[in-house]
Coordinates of C-alpha atoms and ligand atoms in Angstrom, one line a residue:
Chain A
X1 CA -36.8 8.9 22.5
X2 CA -33.8 7.2 24.2
X3 CA -30.2 8.8 24.4
X4 CA -28.5 5.7 23.4
X5 CA -29.7 6.6 20.0
X6 CA -27.6 9.8 20.2
X7 CA -24.6 8.0 21.4
X8 CA -24.7 5.3 18.4
X9 CA -24.5 8.7 16.4
X10 CA -22.2 10.2 18.0
X11 CA -19.6 7.4 17.8
X12 CA -20.5 6.8 14.2
X13 CA -18.8 10.8 14.0
X14 CA -15.5 9.5 15.7
X15 CA -14.8 6.9 12.9
X16 CA -14.1 9.2 10.3
X17 CA -11.0 8.2 9.1
X18 CA -9.0 12.0 7.8
X19 CA -6.5 10.7 6.3
X20 CA -4.7 7.3 4.8
X21 CA -2.1 6.9 7.5
X22 CA -5.2 6.7 9.9
X23 CA -7.2 3.6 8.7
X24 CA -6.2 0.5 9.6
X25 CA -4.3 -1.8 7.5
X26 CA -7.1 -4.1 7.4
X27 CA -10.0 -3.6 6.3
X28 CA -11.9 -4.5 9.9
X29 CA -14.2 -2.6 11.7
X30 CA -15.1 0.3 9.7
X31 CA -17.6 1.5 11.8
X32 CA -19.4 2.3 8.5
X33 CA -22.5 0.7 9.3
X34 CA -23.1 3.2 11.5
X35 CA -22.7 5.8 9.5
X36 CA -24.3 4.5 6.6
X37 CA -28.3 5.4 7.3
X38 CA -30.3 2.5 5.9
X39 CA -33.6 4.0 7.2
X40 CA -34.4 5.8 3.7
X41 CA -34.7 3.0 2.2
X42 CA -37.7 1.8 4.1
X43 CA -41.2 1.5 2.2
X44 CA -43.0 -0.3 6.0
X45 CA -42.6 0.4 9.4
X46 CA -42.0 -1.7 12.4
X47 CA -44.0 -0.3 15.3
X48 CA -43.9 -2.1 18.7
X49 CA -46.4 -2.8 20.3
X50 CA -45.4 -3.3 23.9
X51 CA -48.4 -4.6 25.9
X52 CA -48.0 -7.4 23.8
X53 CA -44.1 -7.5 24.0
X54 CA -43.1 -10.1 26.4
X55 CA -39.0 -8.8 26.5
X56 CA -37.5 -12.0 24.6
X57 CA -35.0 -10.1 22.4
X58 CA -35.3 -12.1 19.6
X59 CA -35.9 -9.2 17.5
X60 CA -33.0 -7.6 18.8
X61 CA -31.0 -10.8 17.6
X62 CA -32.4 -11.1 14.6
X63 CA -32.1 -7.2 13.4
X64 CA -29.0 -7.4 10.3
X65 CA -28.7 -3.7 11.3
X66 CA -27.9 -1.7 14.3
X67 CA -31.6 -0.7 14.2
X68 CA -33.1 -2.3 17.5
X69 CA -32.8 -1.1 21.2
X70 CA -33.0 -2.4 24.7
X71 CA -34.4 0.7 27.2
X72 CA -34.0 1.1 30.0
X73 CA -37.7 -0.3 30.8
X74 CA -36.6 -3.2 29.2
X75 CA -38.6 -2.4 26.1
X76 CA -37.3 -2.3 22.0
X77 CA -37.3 0.4 20.4
X78 CA -36.2 1.5 16.6
X79 CA -33.8 3.8 15.6
X80 CA -35.5 4.4 12.4
X81 CA -32.8 6.4 11.0
X82 CA -31.2 2.3 10.8
X83 CA -34.0 0.8 10.4
X84 CA -34.6 -0.5 6.6
X85 CA -37.6 -2.1 6.9
X86 CA -37.0 -5.6 5.7
X87 CA -39.1 -6.7 8.8
X88 CA -37.9 -9.6 9.9
X89 CA -38.0 -8.6 13.3
X90 CA -42.0 -8.3 12.8
X91 CA -41.9 -12.0 10.8
X92 CA -39.3 -13.5 14.3
X93 CA -41.7 -11.8 17.5
X94 CA -43.5 -15.2 18.7
X95 CA -46.3 -12.6 20.0
X96 CA -47.0 -10.5 17.4
X97 CA -46.0 -7.5 18.9
X98 CA -43.8 -6.0 16.1
X99 CA -46.3 -4.8 13.2
X100 CA -44.9 -3.2 9.8
X101 CA -47.1 -0.7 8.6
X102 CA -46.6 1.5 5.3
X103 CA -45.2 5.2 5.7
X104 CA -46.4 7.7 4.6
X105 CA -43.4 10.3 3.4
Chain B
X1 CA 21.4 -30.9 4.6
X2 CA 19.1 -34.1 4.3
X3 CA 18.4 -34.4 0.4
X4 CA 15.5 -36.1 -1.3
X5 CA 14.5 -37.2 -4.4
X6 CA 11.2 -35.6 -5.5
X7 CA 8.6 -34.6 -7.4
X8 CA 7.7 -31.0 -7.8
X9 CA 5.0 -31.4 -6.3
X10 CA 6.5 -33.6 -3.4
X11 CA 8.7 -30.9 -2.6
X12 CA 5.9 -28.4 -2.7
X13 CA 4.5 -30.5 0.4
X14 CA 7.9 -31.6 2.7
X15 CA 7.9 -27.5 2.5
X16 CA 4.0 -27.0 3.9
X17 CA 5.2 -30.0 6.1
X18 CA 8.7 -27.6 7.5
X19 CA 7.0 -24.5 7.5
X20 CA 4.9 -26.1 10.0
X21 CA 1.1 -25.5 8.1
X22 CA -1.8 -24.7 10.5
X23 CA -4.9 -25.5 7.9
X24 CA -4.7 -27.0 4.5
X25 CA -7.9 -26.6 2.7
X26 CA -7.5 -29.8 0.0
X27 CA -9.3 -30.4 -3.4
X28 CA -7.8 -32.6 -5.7
X29 CA -7.3 -31.3 -9.8
X30 CA -4.7 -32.8 -12.4
X31 CA -1.5 -32.0 -12.2
X32 CA -2.0 -30.7 -8.5
X33 CA -3.5 -33.6 -6.6
X34 CA -0.4 -35.7 -5.6
X35 CA 0.4 -32.0 -3.4
X36 CA -2.4 -32.9 -1.0
X37 CA -1.9 -36.6 -1.4
X38 CA 1.2 -36.1 0.1
X39 CA 0.1 -33.8 2.7
X40 CA -2.4 -36.4 3.7
X41 CA -0.1 -39.0 4.2
X42 CA 1.9 -36.8 6.7
X43 CA -1.2 -36.4 8.9
X44 CA -1.5 -40.4 8.4
X45 CA 1.8 -41.3 9.7
X46 CA 1.9 -39.0 12.3
X47 CA 4.2 -36.9 11.1
X48 CA 3.1 -34.2 11.5
X49 CA 1.1 -32.3 14.8
X50 CA -1.2 -29.6 14.6
X51 CA -2.6 -29.8 10.9
X52 CA -6.1 -29.5 10.1
X53 CA -6.9 -31.1 6.9
X54 CA -10.0 -30.2 5.0
X55 CA -11.1 -31.5 2.8
X56 CA -13.8 -29.7 1.0
X57 CA -15.9 -29.6 -2.5
X58 CA -14.9 -26.7 -4.8
X59 CA -12.0 -25.1 -5.4
X60 CA -14.1 -21.7 -4.4
X61 CA -14.8 -23.5 -1.0
X62 CA -11.0 -24.7 -0.8
X63 CA -10.0 -20.6 -1.0
X64 CA -12.8 -19.4 1.2
X65 CA -11.7 -22.5 4.0
X66 CA -7.8 -20.7 3.8
X67 CA -10.1 -17.3 4.0
X68 CA -12.1 -18.5 7.2
X69 CA -8.7 -20.1 8.8
X70 CA -6.3 -17.4 8.2
X71 CA -8.7 -15.0 9.6
X72 CA -8.3 -16.9 12.7
X73 CA -4.6 -16.4 12.3
X74 CA -3.4 -20.1 11.1
X75 CA -0.6 -20.5 9.3
X76 CA -2.8 -21.2 5.7
X77 CA -2.0 -23.8 2.6
X78 CA -4.0 -25.1 -0.5
X79 CA -3.3 -26.1 -4.1
X80 CA -4.9 -25.8 -7.6
X81 CA -4.5 -26.0 -11.2
X82 CA -6.1 -24.1 -14.2
X83 CA -9.9 -24.5 -14.2
X84 CA -9.9 -25.1 -10.1
X85 CA -8.1 -21.6 -9.7
X86 CA -10.1 -20.0 -12.5
X87 CA -13.1 -20.9 -9.9
X88 CA -11.6 -19.0 -6.7
X89 CA -11.4 -15.9 -9.1
X90 CA -13.7 -14.1 -6.5
X91 CA -12.0 -15.7 -3.5
X92 CA -8.8 -15.0 -4.5
X93 CA -9.2 -10.6 -4.4
X94 CA -11.2 -11.5 -1.5
X95 CA -7.8 -13.2 0.2
X96 CA -5.7 -9.5 -0.2
X97 CA -8.5 -7.8 -0.1
X98 CA -8.4 -8.8 3.6
X99 CA -5.0 -8.8 3.7
X100 CA -4.3 -12.3 4.4
X101 CA -1.1 -14.2 4.4
X102 CA -2.7 -17.6 2.6
X103 CA 0.2 -19.5 0.7
X104 CA -0.7 -21.8 -2.1
X105 CA 0.4 -23.6 -4.7
X106 CA -0.3 -23.4 -8.3
X107 CA 0.5 -25.7 -10.5
X108 CA 0.1 -23.8 -14.1
X109 CA -2.1 -26.2 -16.4
X110 CA -3.4 -25.0 -19.7
X111 CA -7.3 -23.4 -19.1
X112 CA -10.0 -25.7 -21.3
X113 CA -11.3 -26.1 -24.4
X114 CA -9.4 -28.2 -25.9
X115 CA -8.9 -29.4 -22.4
X116 CA -5.6 -29.9 -21.4
X117 CA -3.4 -31.2 -18.8
X118 CA 0.0 -30.0 -19.6
X119 CA 1.9 -26.8 -18.5
X120 CA 0.9 -23.4 -19.8
X121 CA 0.8 -19.9 -17.6
X122 CA -2.1 -18.4 -18.5
X123 CA -4.0 -19.5 -15.5
X124 CA -2.0 -18.1 -13.1
X125 CA -1.4 -14.9 -14.9
X126 CA -4.9 -14.3 -15.5
X127 CA -5.3 -13.6 -11.4
X128 CA -2.5 -11.1 -12.0
X129 CA -5.0 -8.0 -10.6
X130 CA -6.0 -10.2 -7.4
X131 CA -3.7 -8.6 -5.1
X132 CA -1.5 -12.1 -4.9
X133 CA 2.4 -12.1 -5.2
X134 CA 3.1 -14.1 -7.7
X135 CA 6.7 -16.3 -7.9
X136 CA 7.6 -18.4 -10.7
X137 CA 9.8 -21.4 -10.1
X138 CA 12.4 -22.9 -12.2
X139 CA 13.0 -26.1 -10.5
X140 CA 12.2 -28.5 -7.9
X141 CA 14.4 -27.0 -5.6
X142 CA 12.5 -23.3 -6.6
X143 CA 9.0 -25.1 -5.6
X144 CA 11.0 -25.8 -1.9
X145 CA 12.6 -23.3 -1.7
X146 CA 9.6 -20.6 -2.8
X147 CA 6.8 -22.2 -0.7
X148 CA 9.4 -21.6 2.6
X149 CA 10.2 -18.0 1.9
X150 CA 6.3 -17.2 0.7
X151 CA 5.1 -17.7 4.6
X152 CA 7.4 -15.7 5.9
X153 CA 6.7 -12.8 2.8
X154 CA 3.5 -13.2 3.0
X155 CA 3.3 -12.9 6.8
X156 CA 5.7 -10.4 6.8
X157 CA 3.6 -7.0 9.1
X158 CA 4.3 -4.8 6.1
X159 CA 3.4 -7.6 3.6
X160 CA 0.0 -9.3 5.0
X161 CA -0.7 -10.2 1.7
X162 CA -1.3 -13.8 0.1
X163 CA 1.3 -15.8 -1.8
X164 CA 1.2 -17.6 -5.4
X165 CA 4.0 -20.4 -5.8
X166 CA 3.7 -21.8 -9.3
X167 CA 5.4 -24.9 -11.0
X168 CA 4.7 -25.9 -14.5
X169 CA 2.2 -29.3 -15.0
X170 CA 4.4 -32.5 -15.0
X171 CA 7.7 -30.8 -16.4
X172 CA 7.9 -30.5 -12.8
X173 CA 4.7 -31.1 -11.0
X174 CA 6.1 -35.3 -11.8
X175 CA 9.4 -35.1 -12.3
X176 CA 11.7 -36.2 -9.7
X177 CA 14.8 -34.5 -9.0
X178 CA 17.8 -33.8 -5.9
X179 CA 15.8 -31.8 -3.5
X180 CA 17.7 -30.3 -0.8
X181 CA 16.1 -30.0 1.9
X182 CA 17.5 -27.4 5.6
X183 CA 16.8 -29.5 9.3
X184 CA 13.6 -28.9 10.9
X185 CA 15.3 -26.8 13.4
X186 CA 17.1 -24.9 11.3
X187 CA 14.1 -24.0 9.2
X188 CA 12.2 -23.2 12.6
X189 CA 15.1 -20.5 13.2
X190 CA 14.2 -18.7 9.8
X191 CA 10.0 -19.2 10.0
X192 CA 9.0 -18.8 13.2
X193 CA 4.8 -18.9 14.8
X194 CA 2.8 -16.8 12.7
X195 CA 2.0 -13.1 14.5
X196 CA -1.0 -12.3 12.5
X197 CA -2.3 -8.7 11.6
X198 CA -5.7 -10.0 13.7
X199 CA -7.6 -13.0 14.5
X200 CA -10.9 -13.6 15.3
X201 CA -10.0 -15.3 17.5
X202 CA -9.2 -12.3 20.2
X203 CA -13.0 -12.8 21.9
X204 CA -12.0 -9.8 24.1
X205 CA -12.2 -7.4 21.0
X206 CA -15.0 -8.6 18.7
X207 CA -14.6 -7.0 15.2
X208 CA -16.1 -7.8 11.1
X209 CA -13.9 -8.7 8.6
X210 CA -15.3 -7.7 5.4
X211 CA -17.2 -4.7 6.2
X212 CA -19.1 -2.4 4.3
X213 CA -16.5 0.3 2.7
X214 CA -18.8 3.1 1.4
X215 CA -17.1 5.4 -1.3
X216 CA -15.1 7.6 1.4
X217 CA -13.2 4.7 2.9
X218 CA -12.6 2.1 -0.5
X219 CA -10.4 3.8 -2.0
X220 CA -7.8 4.2 0.7
X221 CA -7.8 0.6 1.3
X222 CA -7.1 -0.3 -2.3
X223 CA -3.9 2.4 -1.3
X224 CA -2.6 0.8 1.7
X225 CA -2.3 -2.6 -0.6
X226 CA -0.5 -0.5 -3.6
X227 CA 1.9 0.1 -1.2
X228 CA 1.8 -3.0 0.4
X229 CA 2.9 -4.5 -2.5
X230 CA 5.5 -2.2 -3.5
X231 CA 6.9 -2.7 0.4
X232 CA 6.4 -7.0 -0.7
X233 CA 10.0 -6.0 -3.1
X234 CA 12.3 -4.7 -0.2
X235 CA 11.1 -7.8 2.0
X236 CA 11.2 -10.6 -1.3
X237 CA 15.1 -8.9 -1.4
X238 CA 15.9 -9.1 2.6
X239 CA 13.7 -12.5 2.9
X240 CA 15.5 -14.3 -0.7
X241 CA 19.3 -12.9 0.9
X242 CA 18.1 -14.7 4.6
X243 CA 17.6 -17.3 3.0
X244 CA 21.2 -17.2 0.7
X245 CA 22.9 -16.6 4.5
X246 CA 21.0 -19.4 6.0
X247 CA 20.5 -22.3 3.9
X248 CA 23.0 -21.6 0.4
X249 CA 20.7 -20.7 -2.4
X250 CA 20.4 -16.9 -2.8
X251 CA 16.8 -15.4 -4.0
X252 CA 17.7 -12.0 -3.1
X253 CA 17.0 -10.9 -6.5
X254 CA 14.1 -10.7 -8.2
X255 CA 15.4 -11.3 -11.6
X256 CA 17.8 -13.7 -11.8
X257 CA 20.2 -12.9 -14.5
X258 CA 22.5 -15.5 -15.9
X259 CA 25.6 -14.4 -18.1
X260 CA 24.0 -10.7 -19.0
X261 CA 26.4 -8.9 -17.9
X262 CA 28.5 -8.4 -21.6
X263 CA 25.3 -9.8 -23.2
X264 CA 23.9 -8.1 -26.8
X265 CA 20.6 -10.4 -26.6
X266 CA 18.6 -11.3 -23.7
X267 CA 16.1 -14.0 -23.2
X268 CA 13.1 -12.8 -20.8
X269 CA 10.8 -15.6 -19.3
X270 CA 9.6 -17.5 -16.5
X271 CA 9.0 -20.8 -14.8
X272 CA 10.5 -24.0 -15.8
X273 CA 11.4 -22.6 -19.6
X274 CA 14.4 -20.8 -18.1
X275 CA 16.1 -24.2 -18.0
X276 CA 16.1 -25.0 -21.6
X277 CA 17.0 -21.8 -22.1
X278 CA 20.2 -21.0 -19.7
X279 CA 21.2 -24.2 -21.2
X280 CA 21.0 -22.7 -25.0
X281 CA 22.4 -19.6 -23.2
X282 CA 25.8 -22.0 -22.3
X283 CA 25.9 -23.4 -26.1
X284 CA 25.3 -20.3 -27.6
X285 CA 28.2 -18.5 -26.0
X286 CA 30.4 -21.6 -27.0
X287 CA 29.4 -20.3 -30.8
X288 CA 30.4 -16.8 -30.0
X289 CA 26.9 -15.2 -29.2
X290 CA 26.6 -13.2 -26.5
X291 CA 23.1 -14.0 -25.5
X292 CA 22.2 -13.7 -21.9
X293 CA 19.2 -14.7 -19.6
X294 CA 16.9 -13.5 -17.8
X295 CA 14.4 -15.2 -15.1
X296 CA 11.7 -13.4 -14.1
X297 CA 11.0 -15.0 -10.7
X298 CA 8.7 -12.8 -9.0
X299 CA 5.5 -11.8 -11.8
X300 CA 4.1 -9.4 -8.5
X301 CA 5.0 -7.0 -7.3
X302 CA 6.6 -6.8 -11.0
X303 CA 10.5 -5.8 -10.8
X304 CA 10.7 -2.2 -12.9
X305 CA 13.3 -1.2 -11.1
X306 CA 15.6 -4.1 -12.0
X307 CA 14.1 -4.1 -15.4
X308 CA 15.5 -0.3 -16.2
X309 CA 19.6 -1.5 -14.8
X310 CA 19.2 -4.8 -17.0
X311 CA 17.3 -2.9 -20.1
X312 CA 20.5 -0.4 -20.2
X313 CA 23.1 -2.0 -21.5
X314 CA 21.2 -4.7 -24.2
X315 CA 20.4 -4.4 -27.5
X316 CA 17.8 -6.1 -27.4
X317 CA 15.6 -8.9 -25.5
X318 CA 13.4 -11.8 -27.1
X319 CA 10.3 -12.2 -24.6
X320 CA 9.8 -15.9 -24.3
X321 CA 5.4 -16.2 -23.4
X322 CA 4.2 -19.2 -22.9
X323 CA 0.7 -18.0 -22.6
X324 CA -1.4 -15.1 -24.1
X325 CA -3.8 -12.4 -23.2
X326 CA -5.8 -12.9 -26.5
X327 CA -6.6 -9.5 -29.0
X328 CA -3.4 -8.2 -27.4
X329 CA 0.2 -10.0 -26.9
X330 CA 2.5 -12.3 -24.2
X331 CA 1.6 -11.7 -20.8
X332 CA 4.7 -10.5 -19.9
X333 CA 5.8 -8.9 -23.1
X334 CA 3.4 -6.9 -22.8
X335 CA 4.3 -6.1 -18.7
X336 CA 8.3 -5.6 -19.6
X337 CA 7.6 -3.1 -22.4
X338 CA 5.4 -1.3 -20.6
X339 CA 8.0 -0.9 -18.1
X340 CA 10.6 0.2 -20.3
X341 CA 8.4 2.7 -22.0
X342 CA 9.2 6.0 -20.3
X343 CA 12.5 5.2 -19.7
X344 CA 15.7 6.4 -22.3
X345 CA 17.0 3.0 -22.7
X346 CA 14.6 1.3 -24.8
X347 CA 16.4 -2.3 -26.6
X348 CA 14.7 -4.0 -28.9
X349 CA 12.0 -6.4 -27.6
X350 CA 10.3 -9.2 -29.6
X351 CA 7.6 -11.6 -28.2
X352 CA 8.4 -14.9 -28.9
X353 CA 4.9 -17.2 -27.9
X354 CA 6.5 -20.4 -27.2
X355 CA 5.3 -24.0 -25.6
X356 CA 1.4 -23.3 -24.8
X357 CA -0.2 -25.9 -24.1
X358 CA 3.3 -28.1 -23.0
X359 CA 4.4 -27.8 -26.5
X360 CA 8.3 -28.2 -25.7
X361 CA 10.8 -25.5 -26.0
X362 CA 14.4 -27.2 -27.0
X363 CA 17.7 -25.2 -27.0
X364 CA 17.7 -25.9 -30.8
X365 CA 14.1 -23.6 -30.7
X366 CA 16.1 -21.1 -28.6
X367 CA 19.3 -20.9 -30.9
X368 CA 17.2 -20.8 -33.5
X369 CA 15.7 -16.9 -31.9
X370 CA 18.7 -15.8 -31.1
X371 CA 19.8 -16.0 -34.6
X372 CA 16.6 -14.1 -35.9
X373 CA 17.2 -11.6 -33.1
X374 CA 20.8 -11.4 -34.2
X375 CA 19.7 -10.4 -37.9
X376 CA 17.2 -8.0 -36.6
X377 CA 19.6 -5.7 -34.3
X378 CA 21.7 -5.9 -37.7
X379 CA 18.7 -4.8 -39.4
X380 CA 18.0 -2.7 -36.4
X381 CA 14.2 -3.4 -37.7
X382 CA 11.7 -5.9 -36.0
X383 CA 10.2 -8.2 -38.8
X384 CA 7.4 -9.2 -36.7
X385 CA 6.7 -7.6 -33.0
X386 CA 4.6 -11.2 -32.0
X387 CA 5.9 -14.7 -33.2
X388 CA 3.7 -17.7 -32.3
X389 CA 6.6 -19.6 -32.2
X390 CA 5.7 -23.2 -33.0
X391 CA 2.9 -22.4 -35.2
X392 CA 2.7 -25.5 -37.9
X393 CA 3.4 -23.5 -41.5
Ligands
LIG401 S1 -38.1 -4.0 10.0 FE1 -35.5 -5.0 9.9 S2 -34.5 -3.4 10.0 FE2 -36.2 -2.5 10.9 S3 -36.0 -3.2 12.9 FE3 -37.0 -4.4 12.2 S4 -35.4 -6.5 11.6 FE4 -34.1 -4.3 11.8
LIG402 S1 -39.3 -10.6 19.6 FE1 -41.7 -9.1 20.1 S2 -42.1 -10.1 22.0 FE2 -39.5 -10.4 21.5 S3 -38.4 -8.8 22.4 FE3 -39.0 -8.2 20.3 S4 -40.8 -7.5 20.3 FE4 -41.1 -8.1 22.0

């Protein structure tokens, strides 16, 4: 869908520490949120209606996971590997451009 | 060198001032309160610059404030006692886990109920497994020296762990004594400004603190703390030696040995009660008893190697615990006995539970304990392993 998604996963791949000496001294910036695919927690999935989106990026700021992207055309896209389906984005969107839809598995 | 007549708590406050601490989180609890009161007075009188005083609404918040401040790179201090320390417990793990060199004075006070404000080591020893280094001070001078050294040890690049300096309620906290304090310039040379491992104010390189550690990563960080604790032993000795060279009081030994060279019986313990024990040792020596004292200064990291050495040449060790782990035994006894299990030298060890909740341990008590130990050694057999020494029978 978007090249940004692939980049993030490639970055996550690089963050795997292979020996104890490779780890930083303190547990800061582990990149574990990239490696932890929270997408499979989801029951409801956010769906963006681009015709209603005013590109305010409130959803992007509020999303607690690394799940929302700003595409080249300025619209937002959701990386479902990381979206845990919390619904914050849909709740915060001022134009109701995001709806939460029950996901068929 | 300037000398001041100060309480143990004021000694701690002066050390905080002289260490040029940048953030102090303050919450009052007896008998710690006069530490933060004195620091507030320094600020009110304009005696310190660049010190942020953060009044908080509980000890849990006090430690949380210290964690935030320390993560920005500031030299950070707080103080507490007993129930207050217990309320911090969760945050103590956090400070060590995030590798923040916070220094705290805990004024040892018995845990309630029954409500008590007097001396007992069970509060600080209950925090044994939080990843904090622990230093037990015998007198006001050691409180002062301990706090100054604590910053240097905690902030050392190989350590980066928090340090607790422990003094006893009222016996030290509110009792006045002469304390030698070096000149500020000499202290500045000994203790330069902190060089933090990371700082949240590095806006060019944003990062997260307290990130999620999945099973793939958590384990390695625990190992790093374990390793830093081992490194801390070397750092403690180096810093203790340097302190001695600069200021004349040597702290290069993690266990202070007193007249143990040819001793058959050694009294082992921590904190202020060891002052009484040393005096009793002198009296017992003059009466022909071959006794000595081993004051455990650093309980974490635990001085295993020093204990191996000590145990080689003695017949009996009387461990005096002003603390108790219910369902087991005195905590120092438990640790010391465990360390010696896999060595060839296994002196007879007996645990005397003494002074809980502020009860006095007198020179005569120590003499009676010496006599009891002598009988045990002659018989080659313990009468009992744990004795509640002061119990009214
Ligand atoms: S549902 Fe939650 S996790 Fe998913 S995109 Fe919206 S805010 Fe982010
Ligand atoms: S909050 Fe709604 S309108 Fe704003 S960018 Fe997100 S989807 Fe578009």
